[in-house]
Each structure stands twice: as C-alpha cells, then as structure tokens.
mmCIF file of C-alpha atoms in Angstrom:
data_model
loop_
_atom_site.group_PDB
_atom_site.id
_atom_site.type_symbol
_atom_site.label_atom_id
_atom_site.label_comp_id
_atom_site.label_asym_id
_atom_site.label_seq_id
_atom_site.Cartn_x
_atom_site.Cartn_y
_atom_site.Cartn_z
ATOM 1 C CA UNK U 1 0.000 0.000 0.000
ATOM 2 C CA UNK U 2 1.391 3.383 -0.946
ATOM 3 C CA UNK U 3 1.501 6.505 1.145
ATOM 4 C CA UNK U 4 -1.121 8.266 -0.962
ATOM 5 C CA UNK U 5 -3.615 5.488 -0.262
ATOM 6 C CA UNK U 6 -3.021 5.792 3.484
ATOM 7 C CA UNK U 7 -3.464 9.567 3.336
ATOM 8 C CA UNK U 8 -6.666 9.202 1.318
ATOM 9 C CA UNK U 9 -8.065 6.693 3.822
ATOM 10 C CA UNK U 10 -7.241 9.016 6.704
ATOM 11 C CA UNK U 11 -8.900 11.995 5.028
ATOM 12 C CA UNK U 12 -11.994 9.907 4.313
ATOM 13 C CA UNK U 13 -12.173 8.741 7.937
ATOM 14 C CA UNK U 14 -11.838 12.326 9.134
ATOM 15 C CA UNK U 15 -14.648 13.722 6.983
ATOM 16 C CA UNK U 16 -17.023 10.806 7.587
ATOM 17 C CA UNK U 17 -16.511 10.960 11.349
ATOM 18 C CA UNK U 18 -16.976 14.739 11.488
ATOM 19 C CA UNK U 19 -20.162 14.590 9.385
ATOM 20 C CA UNK U 20 -21.713 11.753 11.399
ATOM 21 C CA UNK U 21 -20.723 13.281 14.747
ATOM 22 C CA UNK U 22 -22.174 16.653 13.745
ATOM 23 C CA UNK U 23 -25.494 15.038 12.809
ATOM 24 C CA UNK U 24 -25.582 13.010 16.028
ATOM 25 C CA UNK U 25 -24.771 16.135 18.026
ATOM 26 C CA UNK U 26 -27.681 18.041 16.496
ATOM 27 C CA UNK U 27 -30.083 15.225 17.302
ATOM 28 C CA UNK U 28 -28.743 14.820 20.847
ATOM 29 C CA UNK U 29 -29.001 18.534 21.646
ATOM 30 C CA UNK U 30 -32.592 18.967 20.488
ATOM 31 C CA UNK U 31 -34.534 20.463 23.406
ATOM 32 C CA UNK U 32 -37.835 18.742 22.523
ATOM 33 C CA UNK U 33 -36.584 15.174 22.955
ATOM 34 C CA UNK U 34 -38.819 13.673 25.671
ATOM 35 C CA UNK U 35 -37.600 11.478 28.478
ATOM 36 C CA UNK U 36 -38.071 7.747 28.274
ATOM 37 C CA UNK U 37 -40.936 6.283 30.325
ATOM 38 C CA UNK U 38 -40.281 4.331 33.473
ATOM 39 C CA UNK U 39 -37.856 6.813 35.026
ATOM 40 C CA UNK U 40 -34.994 5.870 32.709
ATOM 41 C CA UNK U 41 -32.303 8.189 31.384
ATOM 42 C CA UNK U 42 -33.437 10.781 28.832
ATOM 43 C CA UNK U 43 -32.981 9.950 25.173
ATOM 44 C CA UNK U 44 -30.659 12.905 24.637
ATOM 45 C CA UNK U 45 -28.257 11.508 27.249
ATOM 46 C CA UNK U 46 -28.441 8.066 25.613
ATOM 47 C CA UNK U 47 -27.558 9.606 22.262
ATOM 48 C CA UNK U 48 -24.567 11.421 23.764
ATOM 49 C CA UNK U 49 -23.398 8.217 25.431
ATOM 50 C CA UNK U 50 -23.569 6.264 22.165
ATOM 51 C CA UNK U 51 -21.811 8.973 20.178
ATOM 52 C CA UNK U 52 -18.758 6.740 19.831
ATOM 53 C CA UNK U 53 -20.644 4.809 17.157
ATOM 54 C CA UNK U 54 -20.019 7.739 14.793
ATOM 55 C CA UNK U 55 -16.253 7.346 15.185
ATOM 56 C CA UNK U 56 -16.574 3.578 14.687
ATOM 57 C CA UNK U 57 -18.585 4.053 11.502
ATOM 58 C CA UNK U 58 -16.199 6.665 10.140
ATOM 59 C CA UNK U 59 -13.049 4.638 10.823
ATOM 60 C CA UNK U 60 -14.613 1.337 9.765
ATOM 61 C CA UNK U 61 -16.039 2.725 6.519
ATOM 62 C CA UNK U 62 -12.749 4.302 5.438
ATOM 63 C CA UNK U 63 -10.737 1.177 6.303
ATOM 64 C CA UNK U 64 -13.240 -1.174 4.665
ATOM 65 C CA UNK U 65 -13.266 0.894 1.478
ATOM 66 C CA UNK U 66 -9.462 0.807 1.325
ATOM 67 C CA UNK U 67 -9.475 -2.976 1.756
ATOM 68 C CA UNK U 68 -12.128 -3.375 -0.935
ATOM 69 C CA UNK U 69 -10.013 -1.325 -3.341
ATOM 70 C CA UNK U 70 -7.066 -3.656 -2.668
ATOM 71 C CA UNK U 71 -4.951 -1.122 -0.840
ATOM 72 C CA UNK U 72 -3.660 -3.578 1.800
ATOM 73 C CA UNK U 73 -1.937 -5.935 -0.679
ATOM 74 C CA UNK U 74 -0.765 -9.145 1.019
ATOM 75 C CA UNK U 75 -1.833 -8.070 4.518
ATOM 76 C CA UNK U 76 -5.501 -7.811 3.560
ATOM 77 C CA UNK U 77 -6.378 -10.932 5.593
ATOM 78 C CA UNK U 78 -4.746 -9.660 8.771
ATOM 79 C CA UNK U 79 -6.223 -6.161 8.470
ATOM 80 C CA UNK U 80 -9.626 -7.565 7.546
ATOM 81 C CA UNK U 81 -9.648 -9.865 10.575
ATOM 82 C CA UNK U 82 -8.576 -6.978 12.792
ATOM 83 C CA UNK U 83 -11.400 -4.800 11.458
ATOM 84 C CA UNK U 84 -13.951 -7.610 11.878
ATOM 85 C CA UNK U 85 -12.873 -8.292 15.457
ATOM 86 C CA UNK U 86 -12.951 -4.596 16.345
ATOM 87 C CA UNK U 87 -16.402 -4.290 14.788
ATOM 88 C CA UNK U 88 -17.744 -7.190 16.862
ATOM 89 C CA UNK U 89 -16.362 -5.660 20.063
ATOM 90 C CA UNK U 90 -17.857 -2.280 19.121
ATOM 91 C CA UNK U 91 -21.280 -3.833 18.472
ATOM 92 C CA UNK U 92 -21.218 -5.469 21.893
ATOM 93 C CA UNK U 93 -20.206 -2.148 23.437
ATOM 94 C CA UNK U 94 -23.155 -0.418 21.762
ATOM 95 C CA UNK U 95 -25.523 -2.961 23.293
ATOM 96 C CA UNK U 96 -23.822 -2.399 26.650
ATOM 97 C CA UNK U 97 -24.400 1.367 26.344
ATOM 98 C CA UNK U 98 -28.118 0.802 25.916
ATOM 99 C CA UNK U 99 -28.481 -2.073 28.377
ATOM 100 C CA UNK U 100 -25.575 -3.062 30.691
ATOM 101 C CA UNK U 101 -24.200 -6.560 30.099
ATOM 102 C CA UNK U 102 -22.246 -8.939 32.295
ATOM 103 C CA UNK U 103 -18.489 -8.492 32.397
ATOM 104 C CA UNK U 104 -17.995 -12.210 31.663
ATOM 105 C CA UNK U 105 -19.941 -11.887 28.404
ATOM 106 C CA UNK U 106 -17.874 -8.914 27.287
ATOM 107 C CA UNK U 107 -14.613 -10.723 28.087
ATOM 108 C CA UNK U 108 -15.792 -13.762 26.136
ATOM 109 C CA UNK U 109 -16.584 -11.704 23.032
ATOM 110 C CA UNK U 110 -13.280 -9.832 23.279
ATOM 111 C CA UNK U 111 -11.378 -13.113 23.578
ATOM 112 C CA UNK U 112 -13.179 -14.576 20.561
ATOM 113 C CA UNK U 113 -12.401 -11.467 18.506
ATOM 114 C CA UNK U 114 -8.733 -11.608 19.563
ATOM 115 C CA UNK U 115 -8.560 -15.295 18.567
ATOM 116 C CA UNK U 116 -9.972 -14.363 15.145
ATOM 117 C CA UNK U 117 -7.265 -11.746 14.656
ATOM 118 C CA UNK U 118 -4.517 -14.140 15.733
ATOM 119 C CA UNK U 119 -5.733 -16.953 13.492
ATOM 120 C CA UNK U 120 -5.978 -14.742 10.408
ATOM 121 C CA UNK U 121 -2.527 -13.301 11.152
ATOM 122 C CA UNK U 122 -0.979 -16.799 11.113
ATOM 123 C CA UNK U 123 0.845 -16.574 14.455
ATOM 124 C CA UNK U 124 2.318 -19.608 16.175
ATOM 125 C CA UNK U 125 0.348 -21.157 19.078
ATOM 126 C CA UNK U 126 2.640 -19.739 21.779
ATOM 127 C CA UNK U 127 2.757 -16.284 20.226
ATOM 128 C CA UNK U 128 -0.971 -16.486 19.569
ATOM 129 C CA UNK U 129 -1.817 -17.142 23.220
ATOM 130 C CA UNK U 130 0.349 -14.242 24.355
ATOM 131 C CA UNK U 131 -1.205 -12.012 21.700
ATOM 132 C CA UNK U 132 -4.754 -12.916 22.791
ATOM 133 C CA UNK U 133 -3.978 -12.159 26.443
ATOM 134 C CA UNK U 134 -2.297 -8.901 25.479
ATOM 135 C CA UNK U 135 -5.187 -7.766 23.252
ATOM 136 C CA UNK U 136 -7.846 -8.461 25.891
ATOM 137 C CA UNK U 137 -5.799 -6.791 28.632
ATOM 138 C CA UNK U 138 -4.979 -3.631 26.671
ATOM 139 C CA UNK U 139 -8.522 -3.360 25.288
ATOM 140 C CA UNK U 140 -9.990 -3.106 28.773
ATOM 141 C CA UNK U 141 -7.145 -0.872 29.984
ATOM 142 C CA UNK U 142 -7.861 1.678 27.257
ATOM 143 C CA UNK U 143 -11.613 1.392 27.823
ATOM 144 C CA UNK U 144 -11.096 2.413 31.466
ATOM 145 C CA UNK U 145 -9.588 5.706 30.302
ATOM 146 C CA UNK U 146 -13.008 6.878 29.160
ATOM 147 C CA UNK U 147 -13.755 8.549 32.511
ATOM 148 C CA UNK U 148 -13.258 12.209 31.529
ATOM 149 C CA UNK U 149 -14.061 14.425 28.554
ATOM 150 C CA UNK U 150 -11.507 14.031 25.768
ATOM 151 C CA UNK U 151 -9.144 11.820 27.795
ATOM 152 C CA UNK U 152 -9.366 8.532 25.915
ATOM 153 C CA UNK U 153 -9.688 10.309 22.579
ATOM 154 C CA UNK U 154 -6.471 12.282 23.139
ATOM 155 C CA UNK U 155 -4.491 9.324 24.503
ATOM 156 C CA UNK U 156 -5.761 7.047 21.732
ATOM 157 C CA UNK U 157 -4.762 9.596 19.101
ATOM 158 C CA UNK U 158 -1.217 9.814 20.498
ATOM 159 C CA UNK U 159 -0.912 6.011 20.703
ATOM 160 C CA UNK U 160 -2.248 5.526 17.169
ATOM 161 C CA UNK U 161 0.301 8.035 15.886
ATOM 162 C CA UNK U 162 3.089 5.992 17.501
ATOM 163 C CA UNK U 163 1.775 2.766 15.921
ATOM 164 C CA UNK U 164 1.580 4.518 12.552
ATOM 165 C CA UNK U 165 5.244 5.530 12.808
ATOM 166 C CA UNK U 166 6.278 2.004 13.811
ATOM 167 C CA UNK U 167 4.347 0.487 10.902
ATOM 168 C CA UNK U 168 6.098 2.743 8.394
ATOM 169 C CA UNK U 169 9.505 2.117 9.935
ATOM 170 C CA UNK U 170 8.925 -1.648 9.997
ATOM 171 C CA UNK U 171 8.599 -1.816 6.244
ATOM 172 C CA UNK U 172 4.956 -3.061 6.154
ATOM 173 C CA UNK U 173 2.803 -0.043 5.226
ATOM 174 C CA UNK U 174 -0.318 -2.203 4.933
ATOM 175 C CA UNK U 175 -0.421 -2.510 8.734
ATOM 176 C CA UNK U 176 -0.421 1.299 8.907
ATOM 177 C CA UNK U 177 -3.900 1.484 7.386
ATOM 178 C CA UNK U 178 -5.943 1.093 10.579
ATOM 179 C CA UNK U 179 -3.636 3.299 12.728
ATOM 180 C CA UNK U 180 -3.884 6.032 10.083
ATOM 181 C CA UNK U 181 -7.676 5.955 10.021
ATOM 182 C CA UNK U 182 -7.681 5.838 13.824
ATOM 183 C CA UNK U 183 -5.619 9.012 14.032
ATOM 184 C CA UNK U 184 -7.915 10.834 11.602
ATOM 185 C CA UNK U 185 -11.174 9.513 13.062
ATOM 186 C CA UNK U 186 -10.241 10.251 16.674
ATOM 187 C CA UNK U 187 -9.064 13.736 15.695
ATOM 188 C CA UNK U 188 -12.455 14.425 14.101
ATOM 189 C CA UNK U 189 -14.353 13.032 17.081
ATOM 190 C CA UNK U 190 -12.237 15.054 19.521
ATOM 191 C CA UNK U 191 -13.937 18.222 18.238
ATOM 192 C CA UNK U 192 -17.184 17.012 19.842
ATOM 193 C CA UNK U 193 -15.658 15.102 22.749
ATOM 194 C CA UNK U 194 -13.610 17.964 24.213
ATOM 195 C CA UNK U 195 -14.849 19.503 27.451
ATOM 196 C CA UNK U 196 -17.730 20.155 27.732
ATOM 197 C CA UNK U 197 -18.358 16.976 25.757
ATOM 198 C CA UNK U 198 -21.355 16.991 23.424
ATOM 199 C CA UNK U 199 -20.740 13.355 22.498
ATOM 200 C CA UNK U 200 -19.044 10.544 24.388
ATOM 201 C CA UNK U 201 -17.220 7.479 23.154
ATOM 202 C CA UNK U 202 -19.100 5.196 25.519
ATOM 203 C CA UNK U 203 -18.413 1.475 25.652
ATOM 204 C CA UNK U 204 -18.838 1.213 21.878
ATOM 205 C CA UNK U 205 -16.129 3.697 20.924
ATOM 206 C CA UNK U 206 -13.866 2.949 23.901
ATOM 207 C CA UNK U 207 -13.709 -0.811 23.336
ATOM 208 C CA UNK U 208 -13.293 -0.330 19.575
ATOM 209 C CA UNK U 209 -10.393 2.077 20.124
ATOM 210 C CA UNK U 210 -8.700 -0.159 22.688
ATOM 211 C CA UNK U 211 -9.099 -3.304 20.592
ATOM 212 C CA UNK U 212 -7.857 -1.621 17.397
ATOM 213 C CA UNK U 213 -4.782 -0.227 19.161
ATOM 214 C CA UNK U 214 -3.940 -3.484 20.956
ATOM 215 C CA UNK U 215 -4.470 -5.702 17.892
ATOM 216 C CA UNK U 216 -2.532 -3.336 15.629
ATOM 217 C CA UNK U 217 0.393 -3.404 18.055
ATOM 218 C CA UNK U 218 0.326 -7.209 18.171
ATOM 219 C CA UNK U 219 0.318 -7.475 14.363
ATOM 220 C CA UNK U 220 3.102 -4.897 13.964
ATOM 221 C CA UNK U 221 5.207 -6.737 16.520
ATOM 222 C CA UNK U 222 4.607 -10.082 14.782
ATOM 223 C CA UNK U 223 5.627 -8.599 11.411
ATOM 224 C CA UNK U 224 8.661 -6.714 12.769
ATOM 225 C CA UNK U 225 12.135 -7.704 11.509
ATOM 226 C CA UNK U 226 14.132 -9.910 13.828
ATOM 227 C CA UNK U 227 16.768 -7.271 14.466
ATOM 228 C CA UNK U 228 14.374 -4.742 15.974
ATOM 229 C CA UNK U 229 13.506 -4.547 19.673
ATOM 230 C CA UNK U 230 9.765 -4.716 19.030
ATOM 231 C CA UNK U 231 9.225 -6.911 22.121
ATOM 232 C CA UNK U 232 10.202 -3.944 24.319
ATOM 233 C CA UNK U 233 9.203 -0.952 22.196
ATOM 234 C CA UNK U 234 5.580 -1.707 21.290
ATOM 235 C CA UNK U 235 4.329 -2.617 24.806
ATOM 236 C CA UNK U 236 5.628 0.755 25.996
ATOM 237 C CA UNK U 237 2.974 2.451 23.856
ATOM 238 C CA UNK U 238 0.269 1.284 26.291
ATOM 239 C CA UNK U 239 2.071 2.578 29.399
ATOM 240 C CA UNK U 240 -0.522 5.146 30.477
ATOM 241 C CA UNK U 241 -3.491 2.807 29.991
ATOM 242 C CA UNK U 242 -1.808 0.059 32.016
ATOM 243 C CA UNK U 243 -0.746 2.609 34.662
ATOM 244 C CA UNK U 244 -4.352 3.728 35.110
ATOM 245 C CA UNK U 245 -5.489 0.112 35.518
ATOM 246 C CA UNK U 246 -2.728 -0.554 38.052
ATOM 247 C CA UNK U 247 -3.641 2.619 39.955
ATOM 248 C CA UNK U 248 -7.285 1.558 40.183
ATOM 249 C CA UNK U 249 -6.543 -2.021 41.226
ATOM 250 C CA UNK U 250 -4.024 -1.032 43.908
ATOM 251 C CA UNK U 251 -6.221 1.680 45.413
ATOM 252 C CA UNK U 252 -9.305 -0.525 45.487
ATOM 253 C CA UNK U 253 -7.310 -3.358 46.976
ATOM 254 C CA UNK U 254 -6.091 -1.101 49.769
ATOM 255 C CA UNK U 255 -9.602 0.191 50.444
ATOM 256 C CA UNK U 256 -11.100 -3.341 50.368
ATOM 257 C CA UNK U 257 -13.398 -2.410 47.474
ATOM 258 C CA UNK U 258 -14.583 -4.512 44.572
ATOM 259 C CA UNK U 259 -12.294 -4.127 41.515
ATOM 260 C CA UNK U 260 -15.311 -4.303 39.179
ATOM 261 C CA UNK U 261 -17.266 -1.501 40.834
ATOM 262 C CA UNK U 262 -16.959 1.840 39.063
ATOM 263 C CA UNK U 263 -15.563 4.535 41.377
ATOM 264 C CA UNK U 264 -14.020 7.975 40.940
ATOM 265 C CA UNK U 265 -10.447 6.793 41.539
ATOM 266 C CA UNK U 266 -8.850 7.044 38.081
ATOM 267 C CA UNK U 267 -6.100 9.379 36.917
ATOM 268 C CA UNK U 268 -8.334 12.277 35.905
ATOM 269 C CA UNK U 269 -10.405 11.994 39.092
ATOM 270 C CA UNK U 270 -7.322 12.342 41.273
ATOM 271 C CA UNK U 271 -6.006 15.228 39.194
ATOM 272 C CA UNK U 272 -9.344 16.977 39.673
ATOM 273 C CA UNK U 273 -8.927 16.665 43.447
ATOM 274 C CA UNK U 274 -5.731 18.724 43.238
ATOM 275 C CA UNK U 275 -7.550 21.486 41.334
ATOM 276 C CA UNK U 276 -6.600 20.447 37.777
ATOM 277 C CA UNK U 277 -9.329 21.307 35.276
ATOM 278 C CA UNK U 278 -10.950 18.687 33.044
ATOM 279 C CA UNK U 279 -9.173 19.925 29.867
ATOM 280 C CA UNK U 280 -5.949 20.198 31.849
ATOM 281 C CA UNK U 281 -6.256 16.579 32.986
ATOM 282 C CA UNK U 282 -6.740 15.442 29.377
ATOM 283 C CA UNK U 283 -3.735 17.457 28.189
ATOM 284 C CA UNK U 284 -1.483 16.243 31.022
ATOM 285 C CA UNK U 285 -2.435 12.617 30.430
ATOM 286 C CA UNK U 286 -1.873 12.947 26.676
ATOM 287 C CA UNK U 287 1.569 14.469 27.297
ATOM 288 C CA UNK U 288 2.301 11.697 29.765
ATOM 289 C CA UNK U 289 1.361 9.134 27.100
ATOM 290 C CA UNK U 290 3.454 10.923 24.509
ATOM 291 C CA UNK U 291 6.715 10.306 26.391
ATOM 292 C CA UNK U 292 6.662 6.466 26.308
ATOM 293 C CA UNK U 293 5.092 6.488 22.834
ATOM 294 C CA UNK U 294 7.884 8.642 21.410
ATOM 295 C CA UNK U 295 10.544 6.636 23.248
ATOM 296 C CA UNK U 296 9.093 3.340 22.027
ATOM 297 C CA UNK U 297 8.906 4.561 18.423
ATOM 298 C CA UNK U 298 12.542 5.713 18.543
ATOM 299 C CA UNK U 299 13.640 2.401 20.041
ATOM 300 C CA UNK U 300 11.683 0.517 17.367
ATOM 301 C CA UNK U 301 13.410 2.612 14.694
ATOM 302 C CA UNK U 302 16.787 1.674 16.289
ATOM 303 C CA UNK U 303 17.550 5.306 17.032
ATOM 304 C CA UNK U 304 17.712 4.671 20.791
ATOM 305 C CA UNK U 305 18.924 1.773 22.859
ATOM 306 C CA UNK U 306 16.155 -0.264 24.577
ATOM 307 C CA UNK U 307 17.594 0.721 27.961
ATOM 308 C CA UNK U 308 16.110 4.204 27.446
ATOM 309 C CA UNK U 309 12.663 2.658 27.897
ATOM 310 C CA UNK U 310 13.423 2.431 31.615
ATOM 311 C CA UNK U 311 13.175 6.211 31.918
ATOM 312 C CA UNK U 312 9.465 6.569 31.027
ATOM 313 C CA UNK U 313 8.700 3.407 32.991
ATOM 314 C CA UNK U 314 10.388 4.819 36.088
ATOM 315 C CA UNK U 315 8.593 8.123 35.642
ATOM 316 C CA UNK U 316 5.268 6.295 35.298
ATOM 317 C CA UNK U 317 5.910 4.335 38.481
ATOM 318 C CA UNK U 318 6.695 7.559 40.340
ATOM 319 C CA UNK U 319 3.540 9.193 38.980
ATOM 320 C CA UNK U 320 1.397 6.252 40.082
ATOM 321 C CA UNK U 321 2.939 6.408 43.564
ATOM 322 C CA UNK U 322 2.201 10.145 43.761
ATOM 323 C CA UNK U 323 -1.380 9.646 42.587
ATOM 324 C CA UNK U 324 -1.923 6.938 45.184
ATOM 325 C CA UNK U 325 -1.224 9.501 47.899
ATOM 326 C CA UNK U 326 -4.167 11.624 46.723
ATOM 327 C CA UNK U 327 -7.289 10.493 48.640
ATOM 328 C CA UNK U 328 -9.881 9.035 46.282
ATOM 329 C CA UNK U 329 -12.546 7.768 48.677
ATOM 330 C CA UNK U 330 -14.636 9.527 51.286
ATOM 331 C CA UNK U 331 -13.890 8.556 54.912
ATOM 332 C CA UNK U 332 -16.282 5.906 56.257
ATOM 333 C CA UNK U 333 -19.102 7.050 58.478
ATOM 334 C CA UNK U 334 -18.743 5.998 62.104
ATOM 335 C CA UNK U 335 -21.911 4.707 63.777
ATOM 336 C CA UNK U 336 -22.733 5.874 67.345
ATOM 337 C CA UNK U 337 -21.658 3.368 70.019
ATOM 338 C CA UNK U 338 -24.310 1.069 71.388
ATOM 339 C CA UNK U 339 -24.520 0.789 75.186
ATOM 340 C CA UNK U 340 -26.939 -2.112 75.285
ATOM 341 C CA UNK U 341 -29.108 -4.401 73.287
ATOM 342 C CA UNK U 342 -31.794 -3.132 70.943
ATOM 343 C CA UNK U 343 -34.562 -4.451 73.188
ATOM 344 C CA UNK U 344 -33.598 -2.361 76.222
ATOM 345 C CA UNK U 345 -32.856 0.789 74.223
ATOM 346 C CA UNK U 346 -36.516 1.953 73.869
ATOM 347 C CA UNK U 347 -37.280 1.436 77.590
ATOM 348 C CA UNK U 348 -34.204 3.399 78.608
ATOM 349 C CA UNK U 349 -35.145 6.193 76.263
ATOM 350 C CA UNK U 350 -38.677 6.341 77.680
ATOM 351 C CA UNK U 351 -37.304 6.371 81.238
ATOM 352 C CA UNK U 352 -34.960 9.260 80.467
ATOM 353 C CA UNK U 353 -37.788 11.239 78.862
ATOM 354 C CA UNK U 354 -40.065 10.665 81.892
ATOM 355 C CA UNK U 355 -37.286 11.834 84.210
ATOM 356 C CA UNK U 356 -36.812 14.982 82.145
ATOM 357 C CA UNK U 357 -40.561 15.716 82.241
ATOM 358 C CA UNK U 358 -40.635 15.317 86.002
ATOM 359 C CA UNK U 359 -37.682 17.624 86.427
ATOM 360 C CA UNK U 360 -39.282 20.306 84.249
ATOM 361 C CA UNK U 361 -42.603 20.030 86.143
ATOM 362 C CA UNK U 362 -40.893 20.347 89.524
ATOM 363 C CA UNK U 363 -38.894 23.325 88.299
ATOM 364 C CA UNK U 364 -42.051 25.091 87.095
ATOM 365 C CA UNK U 365 -43.745 24.486 90.439
ATOM 366 C CA UNK U 366 -40.780 25.908 92.311
ATOM 367 C CA UNK U 367 -40.742 29.010 90.120
ATOM 368 C CA UNK U 368 -44.483 29.517 90.658
ATOM 369 C CA UNK U 369 -44.080 29.208 94.445
ATOM 370 C CA UNK U 370 -41.192 31.659 94.436
ATOM 371 C CA UNK U 371 -43.229 34.150 92.425
ATOM 372 C CA UNK U 372 -46.169 33.902 94.852
ATOM 373 C CA UNK U 373 -43.943 34.448 97.858
ATOM 374 C CA UNK U 374 -42.293 37.456 96.270
ATOM 375 C CA UNK U 375 -45.684 39.284 95.837
ATOM 376 C CA UNK U 376 -47.613 39.021 99.138
ATOM 377 C CA UNK U 377 -51.207 40.241 99.532
ATOM 378 C CA UNK U 378 -51.743 43.759 100.846
ATOM 379 C CA UNK U 379 -52.953 44.031 104.435
ATOM 380 C CA UNK U 380 -55.952 46.271 105.112
ATOM 381 C CA UNK U 381 -55.123 49.671 106.562
ATOM 382 C CA UNK U 382 -56.137 50.638 110.089
ATOM 383 C CA UNK U 383 -59.712 51.866 110.324
ATOM 384 C CA UNK U 384 -60.626 50.735 106.826
ATOM 385 C CA UNK U 385 -63.776 48.705 106.331
ATOM 386 C CA UNK U 386 -64.068 45.968 103.825
ATOM 387 C CA UNK U 387 -66.735 46.184 101.170
ATOM 388 C CA UNK U 388 -69.747 44.017 101.264
ATOM 389 C CA UNK U 389 -70.002 41.043 98.949
ATOM 390 C CA UNK U 390 -71.397 41.808 95.514
ATOM 391 C CA UNK U 391 -70.540 45.489 95.570
ATOM 392 C CA UNK U 392 -67.883 46.534 93.105
ATOM 393 C CA UNK U 393 -64.805 44.637 94.257
ATOM 394 C CA UNK U 394 -64.723 40.943 95.098
ATOM 395 C CA UNK U 395 -65.135 39.736 98.686
ATOM 396 C CA UNK U 396 -62.158 40.310 100.940
ATOM 397 C CA UNK U 397 -60.704 43.188 98.933
ATOM 398 C CA UNK U 398 -59.326 45.949 101.164
ATOM 399 C CA UNK U 399 -60.640 49.465 100.571
ATOM 400 C CA UNK U 400 -59.697 52.943 101.746
ATOM 401 C CA UNK U 401 -61.923 55.317 103.778
ATOM 402 C CA UNK U 402 -63.213 56.880 100.554
ATOM 403 C CA UNK U 403 -64.261 53.435 99.240
ATOM 404 C CA UNK U 404 -61.410 52.976 96.740
ATOM 405 C CA UNK U 405 -59.619 49.613 96.611
ATOM 406 C CA UNK U 406 -56.109 49.535 97.915
ATOM 407 C CA UNK U 407 -53.209 49.442 95.426
ATOM 408 C CA UNK U 408 -51.208 46.171 95.420
ATOM 409 C CA UNK U 409 -47.730 46.675 96.781
ATOM 410 C CA UNK U 410 -44.798 46.437 94.407
ATOM 411 C CA UNK U 411 -42.571 43.366 94.655
ATOM 412 C CA UNK U 412 -40.031 45.050 96.922
ATOM 413 C CA UNK U 413 -40.784 43.242 100.169
ATOM 414 C CA UNK U 414 -42.362 46.328 101.871
ATOM 415 C CA UNK U 415 -46.158 45.710 102.037
ATOM 416 C CA UNK U 416 -46.736 47.932 105.142
ATOM 417 C CA UNK U 417 -45.286 51.026 103.515
ATOM 418 C CA UNK U 418 -47.371 50.453 100.393
ATOM 419 C CA UNK U 419 -50.567 50.153 102.419
ATOM 420 C CA UNK U 420 -49.781 53.332 104.368
ATOM 421 C CA UNK U 421 -49.159 55.255 101.150
ATOM 422 C CA UNK U 422 -52.473 54.079 99.743
ATOM 423 C CA UNK U 423 -54.298 55.191 102.863
ATOM 424 C CA UNK U 424 -52.734 58.612 102.698
ATOM 425 C CA UNK U 425 -53.770 58.953 99.043
ATOM 426 C CA UNK U 426 -57.361 58.066 100.031
#
C-alpha cells in the first residue's frame, strides 16, 4: 500500500466521522426530545453516550473501502480480521451502552475477537496465546480511560500516531492502514468530545479504540524484523493505559473495594482533586502518554537503545505512587456506640424522657411558688372597712376610707409602707 492510499483513507475517515458526529450532536441537543418512560435516562443523554458509534462508523467505513479497493496488498487478511474483530467488540459495546451486560460476556466476546485476529494473522500457538492475552488486557485498559471528557480520545490519538510511525519504519505499510484511520477519526471526534463533551465514546467507541490499538500493536510486533527490539518498544505504547489500571486495582485493593465496581479513583479523578481542570487533565495525560510512545517509536526505529525505555517506565511508576497519595474515597461514616441491646434501648429512652418531664414540672412548680412568695397580699389599713359582697370589688378586697380599693404593693418586700401610702392617698 502506498503513502497516498493511506493519506486518502485518513482523510476519508476524518470527513465521515466529522459529518456523522455533527449530525448526532444536532439530534442529541434537540430540546424537545422527551424522556423515556419508566424513570430511565433521557434519550438525549443516551444519544450522547452512544456517540462513539459515529467514530466507529467513520473509521470502519474508510478502512473497509481501502481494503475493498485492494490497498492492503498481502496483509488484507490480517487487516480484515482486525477490522472484523474490532467491529464485533464495538457492536457489543453499543448494546452495553443501551443495556448493561455482564463483564464475563464482554470478556468472552473480546477473547473470541482476539482469537480471530490471531488466526488470520498466522501466528504460532505460543505467540498467539500471548497475543490474545495482550489484546484483551490492553482493550480493557484503554476502555477504562473513558472517565473524563476528551481523555481517551487524546491518549488514543497519540498512541495511534506511535503505531503509525512504527508500521512505516517496519517496512509493512499495509499494517499502517488502521492506525492512520484511527488518528484521523479520533481527531475528528475530539472536536465534539472535548470539554464540555457533546458526544461521548461510551463502551462502543472505547472498546473499539482499545481493541484496534492493541491488535494493531500485536500485528506490527509479529511482522517486525528480527533485528528490531519490538518486544520492548511496542508494549511501551500502552504505558498510560496500564498505569491507570494498576492505579485503580491497587487503590481498590487497599480500600477493600470490589475491583469491578466503578468509582471515581482514576487518573483524571485524582487530578481533579488537586484542582486540575478537566481539559488540563486530558492534556497532562496525553503528554504523559506521549513520552513512552515517542521513546518506544525511537527504540523501534533503532535510534535509541532499549535501555532508554526504563526512563518513562520509572517516571510512570513515580507518577502512580504520587497519585496513590491523593485520597480518592470519602472517609467511612462511624456509627454511634451502642450501650446495650436493641430491646432495652426503647425502655431506657422512655425512662430518660419521663425523668426529664418530672424535672421540668418540679422546676415550674418551684418558680411559681417563688413568684407567689415574692408578691404578698396587701394588708388592710387601720380603720378601713371591707366592702360588702357583691358590691364593686370581690369579697375580701381591702378598701380605703373613701371606698377605693387599695393598690397592690410592688414586689419590693415592703407591704406595710405600700398600704400606708395608699391610705394617705385616700
């Protein structure tokens, strides 16, 4: 396959992906799309989540057209098997986006697709088993990177560019067909997947991207000349994806959490906790991925010694250790201590409430008694006659000589002086 054919395939993938993603974006952002019945997610959100199907269609259509035109030459079987396996994984991911599937079923389909790629590539049994394990592992590692806007798209674009360079350097341009369409298709989809994301790759686009990258690396390594250090260079291209998986597994193991339960403990989540923006997290992760990708491509081209691969690996290990020190989980809630059994708890509560009520009642009685003692009744003045019952004032009310009732004394403890003053006023 010539360079012009690869460029034409990439341009076709770019335009098809951009056109399909733009149409899907318009449909997803329509304000009149009603919600689905039964309390399920709105249809607009479902369309955004399945937006990765546009990238799959754009990349798959461009690659399939190039194969149909005979652009892959002798490697048509290998590239065709790779495209078929990636398409099967993407179809399963689309079903998973609409209705979640079991993890065992997804692993089984990924393994079957990897076996198809290995069989059509003509690898030996030992190399085939290693290639199948590698493809399944890297596919899921890249799929886990789809936890932030633009993250997987940017990292996948950088990795595909490294595979494209290795395919050209290795002398088998036919294997550069799928990496070239991946670079173009992911670049077109990144316009709609950048923060704030209008479309998302979802399981469909994420698993397709991971499978295409992993299978392309396995085929390029199998077709590499014997003198090249492909065994060390090509695995380095998946450093960031494997580092994210290791970070998640270690942190969940320490916190005694299930490794299959989705939690906000990935690379971008931890960067957000140290005040890194969402676009900044995507850019930092893409730059992080670019270091081992560039080093691996230079080692594959025999421009660097394989020992230089230890530098990005050591830096990745240090970065994972630093990210592990960033807290990813909320502290557990501590329950109040129990002083007795559940049967005696209600009776003790009732007893304490009754005691409180009694205390309040006694306190109110004491206050009332103190108030009554502080305001004694006025004594009748000397020579003053009480009024007869039924005449003006109630019975027993003291009156002055003029017939006016006496004024109650103020609460100052001097009732005699108050009575004398009232008599003088009368």
